[in-house]
PDB file of C-alpha atoms in Angstrom:
ATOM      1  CA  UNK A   1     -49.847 -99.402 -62.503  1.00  0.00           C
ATOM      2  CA  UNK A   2     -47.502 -96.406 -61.631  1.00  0.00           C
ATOM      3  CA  UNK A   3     -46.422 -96.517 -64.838  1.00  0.00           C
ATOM      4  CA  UNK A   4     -49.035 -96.728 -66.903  1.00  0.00           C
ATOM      5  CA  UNK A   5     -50.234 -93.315 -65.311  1.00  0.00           C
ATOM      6  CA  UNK A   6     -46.921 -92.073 -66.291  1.00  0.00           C
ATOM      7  CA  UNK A   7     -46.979 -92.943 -69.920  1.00  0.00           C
ATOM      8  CA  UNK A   8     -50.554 -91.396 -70.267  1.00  0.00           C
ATOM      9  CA  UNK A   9     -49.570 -88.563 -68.760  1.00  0.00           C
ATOM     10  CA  UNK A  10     -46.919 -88.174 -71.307  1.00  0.00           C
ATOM     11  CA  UNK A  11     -49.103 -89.554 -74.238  1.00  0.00           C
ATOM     12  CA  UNK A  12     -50.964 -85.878 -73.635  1.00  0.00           C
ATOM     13  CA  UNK A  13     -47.483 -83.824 -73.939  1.00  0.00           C
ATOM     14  CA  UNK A  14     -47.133 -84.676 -77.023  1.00  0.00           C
ATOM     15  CA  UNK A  15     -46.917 -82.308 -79.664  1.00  0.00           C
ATOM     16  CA  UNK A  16     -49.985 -84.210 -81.190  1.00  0.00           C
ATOM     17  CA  UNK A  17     -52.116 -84.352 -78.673  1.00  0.00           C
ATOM     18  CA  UNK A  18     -51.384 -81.319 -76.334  1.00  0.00           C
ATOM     19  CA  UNK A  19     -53.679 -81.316 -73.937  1.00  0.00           C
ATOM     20  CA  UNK A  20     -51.680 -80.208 -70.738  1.00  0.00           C
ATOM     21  CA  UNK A  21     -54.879 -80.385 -68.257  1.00  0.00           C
ATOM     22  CA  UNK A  22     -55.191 -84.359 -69.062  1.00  0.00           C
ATOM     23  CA  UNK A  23     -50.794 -84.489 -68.526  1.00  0.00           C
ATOM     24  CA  UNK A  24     -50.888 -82.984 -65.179  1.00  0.00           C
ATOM     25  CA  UNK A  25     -53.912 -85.215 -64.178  1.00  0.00           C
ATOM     26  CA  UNK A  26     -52.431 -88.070 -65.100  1.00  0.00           C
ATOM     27  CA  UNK A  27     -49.205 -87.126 -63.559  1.00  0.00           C
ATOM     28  CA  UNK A  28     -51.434 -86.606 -60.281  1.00  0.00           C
ATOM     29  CA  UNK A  29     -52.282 -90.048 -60.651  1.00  0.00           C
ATOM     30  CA  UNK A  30     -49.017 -91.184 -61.043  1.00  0.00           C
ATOM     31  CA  UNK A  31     -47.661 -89.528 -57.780  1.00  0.00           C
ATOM     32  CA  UNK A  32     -50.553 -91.322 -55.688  1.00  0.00           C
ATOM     33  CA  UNK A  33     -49.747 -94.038 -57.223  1.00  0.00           C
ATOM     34  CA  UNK A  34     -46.253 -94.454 -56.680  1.00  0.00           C
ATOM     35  CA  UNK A  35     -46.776 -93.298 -53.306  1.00  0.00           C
ATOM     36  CA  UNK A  36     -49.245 -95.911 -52.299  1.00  0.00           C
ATOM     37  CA  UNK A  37     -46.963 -98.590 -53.794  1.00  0.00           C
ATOM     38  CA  UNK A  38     -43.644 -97.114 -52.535  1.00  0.00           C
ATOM     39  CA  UNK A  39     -45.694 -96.996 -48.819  1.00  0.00           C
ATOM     40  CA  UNK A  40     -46.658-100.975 -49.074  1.00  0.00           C
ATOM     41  CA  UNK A  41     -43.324-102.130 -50.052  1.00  0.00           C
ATOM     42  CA  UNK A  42     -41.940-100.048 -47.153  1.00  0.00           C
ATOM     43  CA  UNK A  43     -44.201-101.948 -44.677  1.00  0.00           C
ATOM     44  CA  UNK A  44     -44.046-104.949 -46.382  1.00  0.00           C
ATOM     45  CA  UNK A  45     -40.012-105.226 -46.046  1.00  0.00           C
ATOM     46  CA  UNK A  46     -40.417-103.791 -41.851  1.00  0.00           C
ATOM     47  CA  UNK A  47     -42.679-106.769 -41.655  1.00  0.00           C
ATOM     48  CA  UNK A  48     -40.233-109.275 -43.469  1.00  0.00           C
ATOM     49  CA  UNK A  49     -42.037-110.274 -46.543  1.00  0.00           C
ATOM     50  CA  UNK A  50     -40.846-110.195 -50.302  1.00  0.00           C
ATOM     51  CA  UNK A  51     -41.941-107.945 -53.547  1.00  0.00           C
ATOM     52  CA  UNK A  52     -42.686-109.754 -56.649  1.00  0.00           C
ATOM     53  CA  UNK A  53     -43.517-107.883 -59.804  1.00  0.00           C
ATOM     54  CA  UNK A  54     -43.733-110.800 -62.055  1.00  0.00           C
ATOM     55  CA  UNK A  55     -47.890-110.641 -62.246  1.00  0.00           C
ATOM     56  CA  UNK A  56     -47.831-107.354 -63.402  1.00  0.00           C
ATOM     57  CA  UNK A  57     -50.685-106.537 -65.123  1.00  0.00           C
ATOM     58  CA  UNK A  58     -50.107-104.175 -68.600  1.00  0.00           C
ATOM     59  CA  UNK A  59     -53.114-103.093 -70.780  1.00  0.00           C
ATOM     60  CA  UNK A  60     -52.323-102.206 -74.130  1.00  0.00           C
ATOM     61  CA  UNK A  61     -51.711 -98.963 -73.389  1.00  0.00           C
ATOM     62  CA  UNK A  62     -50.061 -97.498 -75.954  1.00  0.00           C
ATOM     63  CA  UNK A  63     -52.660 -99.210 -78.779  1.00  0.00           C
ATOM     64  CA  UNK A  64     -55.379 -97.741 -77.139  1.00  0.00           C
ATOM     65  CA  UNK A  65     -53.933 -94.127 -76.500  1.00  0.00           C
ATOM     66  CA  UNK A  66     -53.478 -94.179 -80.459  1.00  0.00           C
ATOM     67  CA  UNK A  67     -57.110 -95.079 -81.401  1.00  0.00           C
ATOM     68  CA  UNK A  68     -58.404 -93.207 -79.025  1.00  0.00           C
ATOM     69  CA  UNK A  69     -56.161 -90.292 -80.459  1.00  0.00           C
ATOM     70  CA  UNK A  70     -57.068 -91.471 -84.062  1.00  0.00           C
ATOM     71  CA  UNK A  71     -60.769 -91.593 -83.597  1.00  0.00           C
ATOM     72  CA  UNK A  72     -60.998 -88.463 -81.947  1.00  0.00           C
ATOM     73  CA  UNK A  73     -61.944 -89.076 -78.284  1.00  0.00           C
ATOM     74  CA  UNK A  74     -58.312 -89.832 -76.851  1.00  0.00           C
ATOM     75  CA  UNK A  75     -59.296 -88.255 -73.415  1.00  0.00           C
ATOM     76  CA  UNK A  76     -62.412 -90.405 -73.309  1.00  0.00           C
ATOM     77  CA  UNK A  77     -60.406 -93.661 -73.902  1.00  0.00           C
ATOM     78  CA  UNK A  78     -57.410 -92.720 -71.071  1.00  0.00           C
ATOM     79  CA  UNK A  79     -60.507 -92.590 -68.933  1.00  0.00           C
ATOM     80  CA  UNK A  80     -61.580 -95.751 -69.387  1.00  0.00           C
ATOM     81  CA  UNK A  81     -58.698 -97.043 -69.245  1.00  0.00           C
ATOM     82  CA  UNK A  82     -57.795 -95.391 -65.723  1.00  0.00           C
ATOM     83  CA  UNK A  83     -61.003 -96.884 -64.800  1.00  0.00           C
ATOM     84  CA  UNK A  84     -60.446-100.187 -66.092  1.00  0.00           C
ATOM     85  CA  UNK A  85     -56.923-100.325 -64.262  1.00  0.00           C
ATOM     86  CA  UNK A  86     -58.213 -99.206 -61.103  1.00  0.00           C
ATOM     87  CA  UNK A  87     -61.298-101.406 -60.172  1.00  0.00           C
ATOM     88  CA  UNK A  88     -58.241-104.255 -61.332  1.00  0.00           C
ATOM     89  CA  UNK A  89     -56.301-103.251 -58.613  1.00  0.00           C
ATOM     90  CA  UNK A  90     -59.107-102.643 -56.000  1.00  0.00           C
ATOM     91  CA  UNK A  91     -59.959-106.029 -56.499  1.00  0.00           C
ATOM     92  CA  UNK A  92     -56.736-107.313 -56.219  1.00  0.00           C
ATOM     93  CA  UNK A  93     -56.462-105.422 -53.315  1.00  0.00           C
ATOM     94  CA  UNK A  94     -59.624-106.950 -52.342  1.00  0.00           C
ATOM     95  CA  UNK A  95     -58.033-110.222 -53.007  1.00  0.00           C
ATOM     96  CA  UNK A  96     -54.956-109.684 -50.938  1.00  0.00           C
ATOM     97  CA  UNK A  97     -57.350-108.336 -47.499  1.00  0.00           C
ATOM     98  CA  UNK A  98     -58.839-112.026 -47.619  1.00  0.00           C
ATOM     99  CA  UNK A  99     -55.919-113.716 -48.352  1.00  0.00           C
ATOM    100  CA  UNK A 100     -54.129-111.951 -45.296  1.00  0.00           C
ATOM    101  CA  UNK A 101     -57.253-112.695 -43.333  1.00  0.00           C
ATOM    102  CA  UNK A 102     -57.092-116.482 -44.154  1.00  0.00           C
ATOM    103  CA  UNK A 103     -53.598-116.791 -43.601  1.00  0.00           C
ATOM    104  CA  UNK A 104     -52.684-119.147 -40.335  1.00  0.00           C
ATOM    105  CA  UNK A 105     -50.897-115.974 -38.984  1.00  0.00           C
ATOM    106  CA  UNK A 106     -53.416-112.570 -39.997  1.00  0.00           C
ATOM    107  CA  UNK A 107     -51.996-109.348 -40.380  1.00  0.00           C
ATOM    108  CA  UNK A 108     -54.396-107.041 -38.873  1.00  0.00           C
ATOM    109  CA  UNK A 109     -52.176-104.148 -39.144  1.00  0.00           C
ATOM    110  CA  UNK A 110     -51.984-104.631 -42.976  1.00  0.00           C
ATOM    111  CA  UNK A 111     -55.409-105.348 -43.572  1.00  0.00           C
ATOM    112  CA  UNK A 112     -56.143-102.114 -41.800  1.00  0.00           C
ATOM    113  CA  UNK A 113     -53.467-100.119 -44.249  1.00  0.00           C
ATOM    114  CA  UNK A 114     -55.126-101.579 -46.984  1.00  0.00           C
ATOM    115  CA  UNK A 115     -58.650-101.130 -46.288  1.00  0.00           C
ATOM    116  CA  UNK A 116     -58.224 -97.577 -45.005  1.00  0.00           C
ATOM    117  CA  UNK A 117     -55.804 -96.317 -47.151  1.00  0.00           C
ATOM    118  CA  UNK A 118     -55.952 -98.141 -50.285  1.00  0.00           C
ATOM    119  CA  UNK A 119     -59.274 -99.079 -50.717  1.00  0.00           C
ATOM    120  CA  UNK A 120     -60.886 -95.875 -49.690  1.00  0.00           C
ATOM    121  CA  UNK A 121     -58.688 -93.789 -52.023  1.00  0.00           C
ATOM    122  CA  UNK A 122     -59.373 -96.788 -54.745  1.00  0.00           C
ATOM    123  CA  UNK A 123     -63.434 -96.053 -54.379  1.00  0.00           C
ATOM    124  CA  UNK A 124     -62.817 -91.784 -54.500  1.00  0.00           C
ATOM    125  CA  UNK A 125     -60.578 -92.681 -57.598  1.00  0.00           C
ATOM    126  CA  UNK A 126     -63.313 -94.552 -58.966  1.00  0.00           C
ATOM    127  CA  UNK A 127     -66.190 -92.270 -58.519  1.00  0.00           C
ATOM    128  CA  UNK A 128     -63.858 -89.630 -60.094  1.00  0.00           C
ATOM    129  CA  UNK A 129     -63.152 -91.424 -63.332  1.00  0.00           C
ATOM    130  CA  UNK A 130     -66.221 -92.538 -63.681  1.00  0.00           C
ATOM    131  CA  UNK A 131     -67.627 -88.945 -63.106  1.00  0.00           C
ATOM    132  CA  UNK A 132     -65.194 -87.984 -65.597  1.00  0.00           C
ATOM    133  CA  UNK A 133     -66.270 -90.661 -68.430  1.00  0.00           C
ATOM    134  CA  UNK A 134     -70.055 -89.504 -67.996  1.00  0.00           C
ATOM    135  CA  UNK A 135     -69.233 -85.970 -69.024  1.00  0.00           C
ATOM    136  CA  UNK A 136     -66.992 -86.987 -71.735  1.00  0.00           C
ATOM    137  CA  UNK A 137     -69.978 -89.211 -73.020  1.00  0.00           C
ATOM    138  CA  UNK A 138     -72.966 -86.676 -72.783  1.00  0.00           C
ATOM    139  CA  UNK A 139     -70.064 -85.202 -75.290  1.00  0.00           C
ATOM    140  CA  UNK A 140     -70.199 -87.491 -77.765  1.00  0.00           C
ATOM    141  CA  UNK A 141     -73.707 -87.941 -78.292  1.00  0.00           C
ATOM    142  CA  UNK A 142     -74.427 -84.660 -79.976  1.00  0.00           C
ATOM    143  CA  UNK A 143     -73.453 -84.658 -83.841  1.00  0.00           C
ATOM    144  CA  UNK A 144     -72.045 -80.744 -83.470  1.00  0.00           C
ATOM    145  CA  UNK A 145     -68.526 -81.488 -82.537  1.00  0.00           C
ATOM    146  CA  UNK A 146     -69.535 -81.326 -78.972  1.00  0.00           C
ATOM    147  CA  UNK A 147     -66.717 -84.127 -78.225  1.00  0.00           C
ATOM    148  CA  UNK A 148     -63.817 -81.700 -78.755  1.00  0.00           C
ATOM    149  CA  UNK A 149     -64.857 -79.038 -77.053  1.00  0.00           C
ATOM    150  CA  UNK A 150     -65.971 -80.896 -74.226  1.00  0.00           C
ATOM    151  CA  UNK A 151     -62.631 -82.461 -73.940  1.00  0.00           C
ATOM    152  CA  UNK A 152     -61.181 -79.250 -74.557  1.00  0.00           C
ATOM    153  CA  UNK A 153     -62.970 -77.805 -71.860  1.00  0.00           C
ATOM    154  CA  UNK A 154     -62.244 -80.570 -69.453  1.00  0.00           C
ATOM    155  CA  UNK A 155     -58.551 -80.073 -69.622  1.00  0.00           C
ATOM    156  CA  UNK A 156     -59.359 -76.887 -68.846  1.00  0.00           C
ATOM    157  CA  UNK A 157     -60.304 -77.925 -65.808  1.00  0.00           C
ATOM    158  CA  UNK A 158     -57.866 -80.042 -64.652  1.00  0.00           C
ATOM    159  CA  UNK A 159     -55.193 -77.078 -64.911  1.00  0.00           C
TER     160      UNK A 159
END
């Protein structure tokens, strides 16, 4: 889901949107991202075995970016959507660990890469986006304009 990190992170360059603490997060995300992949398909052609991308999973990204942008709380709605990818792919990275263990010939050396490096980044990732949804949310339930601010102040942050 590389990408999909990718084309949030350029969702908040826009001219529209502008909110250059949410780009460089998401950007952040993209870079571990790619990295983790780029490091399994690197093991997984020393080891012999094939890459298929043709179960790729793809939220509609670009819909939700735009009525999260519409309504107001765009940042809110990338970070669900972060969230929403990620405990996906920890559970199909759950899903691959016991269908390596179950195979007639285990990899232990892959399960191991994928439980300590994937699945313990997965959980931090996690925690953080669900950190950041809370605060976004104790936003929104004041009738002030809270939301924007809070958002505002956020990207603040992540810069």
């Amino acid at each position: 889901h590389s990408q999909h990190y990718l084309a949030m992170a350029y969702f908040f360059d826009r001219a529209d949107v502008q909110l250059p603490g949410f780009h460089k997060f998401f950007m952040g995300q993209w870079e571990a991202s790619m990295k983790m992949a780029q490091q399994t398909m690197a093991y997984l052609n020393k080891r012999g075995g094939w890459i298929d991308f043709t179960d790729l999973h793809r939220p509609r990204l670009v819909e939700k970016m735009h009525v999260g942008l519409t309504e107001g709380h765009v940042g809110l709605v990338a970070m669900e959507t972060a969230l929403e990818m990620e405990r996906d792919s920890n559970q199909l990275t759950l899903d691959l660990i016991e269908k390596v263990e179950g195979h007639k010939k285990p990899d232990p050396h892959l399960v191991h890469i994928l439980q300590d490096e994937h699945l313990d980044y997965k959980v931090k990732v996690i925690k953080h986006l669900s950190d950041y949804i809370t605060k976004l949310r104790a936003f929104e339930k004041t009738d002030e304009g809270d939301y924007e601010l809070g958002e505002y102040e956020m990207d603040n942050g992540f810069q």
